[in-house]
Amino acid sequence: MPGVARSVTVGAGTPPVPTGLKVTSTDATTVQLSWTGSGQAVGYRVWIRNVNDGSPPKADEYVVNETSRVIAYLVPGVWNYAFCVTAINGEAESGKSTCVTAARPPGDGNPSRPPGDGNPPRPPADGNALPLPTVANKQGNPLSAPTRAPRTLVASAGQPT
Protein backbone atom coordinates (compact mmCIF):
# COMPACT_ATOMS: atom_id res chain seq x y z
CA MET A 1 0.00 0.00 0.00
CA PRO A 2 1.56 3.36 -0.93
CA GLY A 3 2.23 5.92 1.78
CA VAL A 4 0.35 9.18 2.00
CA ALA A 5 2.27 12.05 0.42
CA ARG A 6 2.35 15.52 1.93
CA SER A 7 0.75 18.41 0.11
CA VAL A 8 3.13 20.70 -1.76
CA THR A 9 3.02 24.03 -3.54
CA VAL A 10 5.46 23.52 -6.43
CA GLY A 11 8.06 26.25 -6.65
CA ALA A 12 7.24 27.72 -3.23
CA GLY A 13 10.34 26.25 -1.56
CA THR A 14 10.87 26.05 2.18
CA PRO A 15 8.30 28.17 4.00
CA PRO A 16 9.37 30.79 6.55
CA VAL A 17 9.26 30.09 10.29
CA PRO A 18 5.79 30.67 11.81
CA THR A 19 5.58 33.72 14.08
CA GLY A 20 3.41 35.00 16.91
CA LEU A 21 2.82 31.63 18.58
CA LYS A 22 0.35 32.04 21.46
CA VAL A 23 -0.79 29.44 23.96
CA THR A 24 -4.06 29.68 25.88
CA SER A 25 -4.99 27.19 28.59
CA THR A 26 -8.58 26.03 28.26
CA ASP A 27 -8.26 23.84 31.37
CA ALA A 28 -5.48 22.20 33.39
CA THR A 29 -4.67 19.64 30.68
CA THR A 30 -5.69 21.35 27.41
CA VAL A 31 -4.23 24.25 25.42
CA GLN A 32 -5.28 26.18 22.34
CA LEU A 33 -2.31 27.17 20.16
CA SER A 34 -2.48 29.85 17.46
CA TRP A 35 0.19 31.43 15.24
CA THR A 36 0.77 33.49 12.12
CA GLY A 37 1.46 31.33 9.09
CA SER A 38 2.69 31.86 5.55
CA GLY A 39 1.20 31.51 2.07
CA GLN A 40 4.16 29.27 1.22
CA ALA A 41 3.17 26.71 3.87
CA VAL A 42 0.67 23.97 3.08
CA GLY A 43 0.69 22.68 6.65
CA TYR A 44 2.07 23.09 10.15
CA ARG A 45 3.52 20.71 12.70
CA VAL A 46 3.43 21.30 16.46
CA TRP A 47 6.44 20.35 18.56
CA ILE A 48 5.98 19.56 22.28
CA ARG A 49 8.58 19.38 25.05
CA ASN A 50 8.24 18.49 28.73
CA VAL A 51 10.13 21.29 30.50
CA ASN A 52 10.79 19.15 33.59
CA ASP A 53 12.80 16.30 32.07
CA GLY A 54 15.17 18.22 29.78
CA SER A 55 14.10 16.25 26.71
CA PRO A 56 14.18 17.86 23.25
CA PRO A 57 10.91 18.82 21.53
CA LYS A 58 9.06 15.95 19.82
CA ALA A 59 6.96 16.43 16.70
CA ASP A 60 3.25 15.88 17.07
CA GLU A 61 2.13 13.19 14.62
CA TYR A 62 -0.45 15.43 12.92
CA VAL A 63 0.18 18.06 10.26
CA VAL A 64 -2.59 20.66 10.27
CA ASN A 65 -3.64 23.08 7.51
CA GLU A 66 -4.93 25.74 9.91
CA THR A 67 -2.92 28.19 12.00
CA SER A 68 -4.32 26.86 15.25
CA ARG A 69 -4.43 23.57 17.10
CA VAL A 70 -5.86 22.17 20.34
CA ILE A 71 -3.59 19.86 22.35
CA ALA A 72 -5.22 17.85 25.16
CA TYR A 73 -4.32 15.33 27.86
CA LEU A 74 -1.20 17.19 29.00
CA VAL A 75 -0.63 15.57 32.37
CA PRO A 76 0.34 16.65 35.05
CA GLY A 77 -0.65 20.05 33.63
CA VAL A 78 -0.20 22.37 30.66
CA TRP A 79 2.35 24.52 32.52
CA ASN A 80 4.82 21.60 32.30
CA TYR A 81 5.09 21.81 28.50
CA ALA A 82 6.65 24.10 25.88
CA PHE A 83 5.27 24.34 22.34
CA CYS A 84 6.89 25.28 19.00
CA VAL A 85 5.56 25.18 15.42
CA THR A 86 7.17 24.51 12.02
CA ALA A 87 5.76 25.27 8.57
CA ILE A 88 5.70 22.53 5.92
CA ASN A 89 5.67 22.51 2.12
CA GLY A 90 5.96 18.92 0.89
CA GLU A 91 9.19 17.57 2.36
CA ALA A 92 10.55 21.08 3.04
CA GLU A 93 10.13 22.20 6.64
CA SER A 94 10.97 25.54 8.26
CA GLY A 95 12.91 25.94 11.44
CA LYS A 96 11.00 25.93 14.74
CA SER A 97 9.18 29.03 15.91
CA THR A 98 10.00 30.57 19.25
CA CYS A 99 8.80 28.06 21.85
CA VAL A 100 6.19 29.16 24.38
CA THR A 101 4.85 27.68 27.60
CA ALA A 102 1.43 27.95 29.17
CA ALA A 103 1.21 30.11 32.27
CA ARG A 104 1.34 28.30 35.59
CA PRO A 105 -1.99 28.63 37.36
CA PRO A 106 -2.12 30.89 40.41
CA GLY A 107 -1.56 29.10 43.69
CA ASP A 108 1.16 27.89 45.93
CA GLY A 109 3.72 27.23 43.20
CA ASN A 110 3.28 23.46 43.34
CA PRO A 111 3.65 22.39 39.68
CA SER A 112 1.53 19.27 40.16
CA ARG A 113 -1.39 21.14 41.72
CA PRO A 114 -4.36 21.77 39.42
CA PRO A 115 -5.44 25.35 38.76
CA GLY A 116 -6.96 27.26 41.65
CA ASP A 117 -5.96 30.11 43.88
CA GLY A 118 -4.25 27.82 46.42
CA ASN A 119 -6.00 29.49 49.34
CA PRO A 120 -8.24 27.76 51.86
CA PRO A 121 -11.97 28.53 51.70
CA ARG A 122 -12.88 31.95 53.02
CA PRO A 123 -15.53 32.51 55.69
CA PRO A 124 -18.83 33.96 54.51
CA ALA A 125 -19.17 37.73 54.40
CA ASP A 126 -21.33 37.70 57.58
CA GLY A 127 -18.28 36.62 59.63
CA ASN A 128 -19.56 33.14 60.51
CA ALA A 129 -16.94 30.43 60.21
CA LEU A 130 -17.35 27.64 57.72
CA PRO A 131 -18.29 24.32 59.34
CA LEU A 132 -15.47 21.81 59.54
CA PRO A 133 -16.04 18.37 58.07
CA THR A 134 -17.15 15.76 60.59
CA VAL A 135 -15.25 12.50 60.80
CA ALA A 136 -17.07 9.53 62.32
CA ASN A 137 -15.86 6.22 63.72
CA LYS A 138 -17.24 2.85 62.61
CA GLN A 139 -20.21 3.19 64.97
CA GLY A 140 -21.15 6.55 63.41
CA ASN A 141 -20.06 8.62 66.42
CA PRO A 142 -18.31 11.86 65.51
CA LEU A 143 -14.62 12.13 66.39
CA SER A 144 -13.28 15.46 67.55
CA ALA A 145 -9.60 14.45 67.63
CA PRO A 146 -7.47 11.53 66.56
CA THR A 147 -7.78 8.68 69.04
CA ARG A 148 -5.79 5.53 69.67
CA ALA A 149 -7.11 2.26 70.92
CA PRO A 150 -5.36 0.96 74.05
CA ARG A 151 -2.73 -1.66 73.34
CA THR A 152 -2.67 -5.03 75.01
CA LEU A 153 0.54 -7.01 74.90
CA VAL A 154 -0.01 -10.70 74.26
CA ALA A 155 2.41 -13.36 75.48
CA SER A 156 3.38 -16.21 73.21
CA ALA A 157 0.85 -18.51 74.89
CA GLY A 158 -1.96 -16.11 74.00
CA GLN A 159 -2.31 -14.73 77.58
CA PRO A 160 -2.25 -10.96 78.18
CA THR A 161 0.87 -9.74 79.99
Coordinates of C-alpha atoms in Angstrom, one line a residue:
M1 CA 0.0 0.0 0.0
P2 CA 1.6 3.4 -0.9
G3 CA 2.2 5.9 1.8
V4 CA 0.4 9.2 2.0
A5 CA 2.3 12.1 0.4
R6 CA 2.3 15.5 1.9
S7 CA 0.7 18.4 0.1
V8 CA 3.1 20.7 -1.8
T9 CA 3.0 24.0 -3.5
V10 CA 5.5 23.5 -6.4
G11 CA 8.1 26.3 -6.6
A12 CA 7.2 27.7 -3.2
G13 CA 10.3 26.2 -1.6
T14 CA 10.9 26.0 2.2
P15 CA 8.3 28.2 4.0
P16 CA 9.4 30.8 6.5
V17 CA 9.3 30.1 10.3
P18 CA 5.8 30.7 11.8
T19 CA 5.6 33.7 14.1
G20 CA 3.4 35.0 16.9
L21 CA 2.8 31.6 18.6
K22 CA 0.3 32.0 21.5
V23 CA -0.8 29.4 24.0
T24 CA -4.1 29.7 25.9
S25 CA -5.0 27.2 28.6
T26 CA -8.6 26.0 28.3
D27 CA -8.3 23.8 31.4
A28 CA -5.5 22.2 33.4
T29 CA -4.7 19.6 30.7
T30 CA -5.7 21.3 27.4
V31 CA -4.2 24.2 25.4
Q32 CA -5.3 26.2 22.3
L33 CA -2.3 27.2 20.2
S34 CA -2.5 29.9 17.5
W35 CA 0.2 31.4 15.2
T36 CA 0.8 33.5 12.1
G37 CA 1.5 31.3 9.1
S38 CA 2.7 31.9 5.5
G39 CA 1.2 31.5 2.1
Q40 CA 4.2 29.3 1.2
A41 CA 3.2 26.7 3.9
V42 CA 0.7 24.0 3.1
G43 CA 0.7 22.7 6.7
Y44 CA 2.1 23.1 10.1
R45 CA 3.5 20.7 12.7
V46 CA 3.4 21.3 16.5
W47 CA 6.4 20.3 18.6
I48 CA 6.0 19.6 22.3
R49 CA 8.6 19.4 25.0
N50 CA 8.2 18.5 28.7
V51 CA 10.1 21.3 30.5
N52 CA 10.8 19.1 33.6
D53 CA 12.8 16.3 32.1
G54 CA 15.2 18.2 29.8
S55 CA 14.1 16.3 26.7
P56 CA 14.2 17.9 23.2
P57 CA 10.9 18.8 21.5
K58 CA 9.1 16.0 19.8
A59 CA 7.0 16.4 16.7
D60 CA 3.3 15.9 17.1
E61 CA 2.1 13.2 14.6
Y62 CA -0.5 15.4 12.9
V63 CA 0.2 18.1 10.3
V64 CA -2.6 20.7 10.3
N65 CA -3.6 23.1 7.5
E66 CA -4.9 25.7 9.9
T67 CA -2.9 28.2 12.0
S68 CA -4.3 26.9 15.2
R69 CA -4.4 23.6 17.1
V70 CA -5.9 22.2 20.3
I71 CA -3.6 19.9 22.3
A72 CA -5.2 17.9 25.2
Y73 CA -4.3 15.3 27.9
L74 CA -1.2 17.2 29.0
V75 CA -0.6 15.6 32.4
P76 CA 0.3 16.6 35.1
G77 CA -0.6 20.0 33.6
V78 CA -0.2 22.4 30.7
W79 CA 2.3 24.5 32.5
N80 CA 4.8 21.6 32.3
Y81 CA 5.1 21.8 28.5
A82 CA 6.7 24.1 25.9
F83 CA 5.3 24.3 22.3
C84 CA 6.9 25.3 19.0
V85 CA 5.6 25.2 15.4
T86 CA 7.2 24.5 12.0
A87 CA 5.8 25.3 8.6
I88 CA 5.7 22.5 5.9
N89 CA 5.7 22.5 2.1
G90 CA 6.0 18.9 0.9
E91 CA 9.2 17.6 2.4
A92 CA 10.5 21.1 3.0
E93 CA 10.1 22.2 6.6
S94 CA 11.0 25.5 8.3
G95 CA 12.9 25.9 11.4
K96 CA 11.0 25.9 14.7
S97 CA 9.2 29.0 15.9
T98 CA 10.0 30.6 19.3
C99 CA 8.8 28.1 21.8
V100 CA 6.2 29.2 24.4
T101 CA 4.8 27.7 27.6
A102 CA 1.4 28.0 29.2
A103 CA 1.2 30.1 32.3
R104 CA 1.3 28.3 35.6
P105 CA -2.0 28.6 37.4
P106 CA -2.1 30.9 40.4
G107 CA -1.6 29.1 43.7
D108 CA 1.2 27.9 45.9
G109 CA 3.7 27.2 43.2
N110 CA 3.3 23.5 43.3
P111 CA 3.6 22.4 39.7
S112 CA 1.5 19.3 40.2
R113 CA -1.4 21.1 41.7
P114 CA -4.4 21.8 39.4
P115 CA -5.4 25.3 38.8
G116 CA -7.0 27.3 41.7
D117 CA -6.0 30.1 43.9
G118 CA -4.3 27.8 46.4
N119 CA -6.0 29.5 49.3
P120 CA -8.2 27.8 51.9
P121 CA -12.0 28.5 51.7
R122 CA -12.9 32.0 53.0
P123 CA -15.5 32.5 55.7
P124 CA -18.8 34.0 54.5
A125 CA -19.2 37.7 54.4
D126 CA -21.3 37.7 57.6
G127 CA -18.3 36.6 59.6
N128 CA -19.6 33.1 60.5
A129 CA -16.9 30.4 60.2
L130 CA -17.4 27.6 57.7
P131 CA -18.3 24.3 59.3
L132 CA -15.5 21.8 59.5
P133 CA -16.0 18.4 58.1
T134 CA -17.1 15.8 60.6
V135 CA -15.3 12.5 60.8
A136 CA -17.1 9.5 62.3
N137 CA -15.9 6.2 63.7
K138 CA -17.2 2.8 62.6
Q139 CA -20.2 3.2 65.0
G140 CA -21.1 6.5 63.4
N141 CA -20.1 8.6 66.4
P142 CA -18.3 11.9 65.5
L143 CA -14.6 12.1 66.4
S144 CA -13.3 15.5 67.5
A145 CA -9.6 14.5 67.6
P146 CA -7.5 11.5 66.6
T147 CA -7.8 8.7 69.0
R148 CA -5.8 5.5 69.7
A149 CA -7.1 2.3 70.9
P150 CA -5.4 1.0 74.1
R151 CA -2.7 -1.7 73.3
T152 CA -2.7 -5.0 75.0
L153 CA 0.5 -7.0 74.9
V154 CA 0.0 -10.7 74.3
A155 CA 2.4 -13.4 75.5
S156 CA 3.4 -16.2 73.2
A157 CA 0.8 -18.5 74.9
G158 CA -2.0 -16.1 74.0
Q159 CA -2.3 -14.7 77.6
P160 CA -2.3 -11.0 78.2
T161 CA 0.9 -9.7 80.0

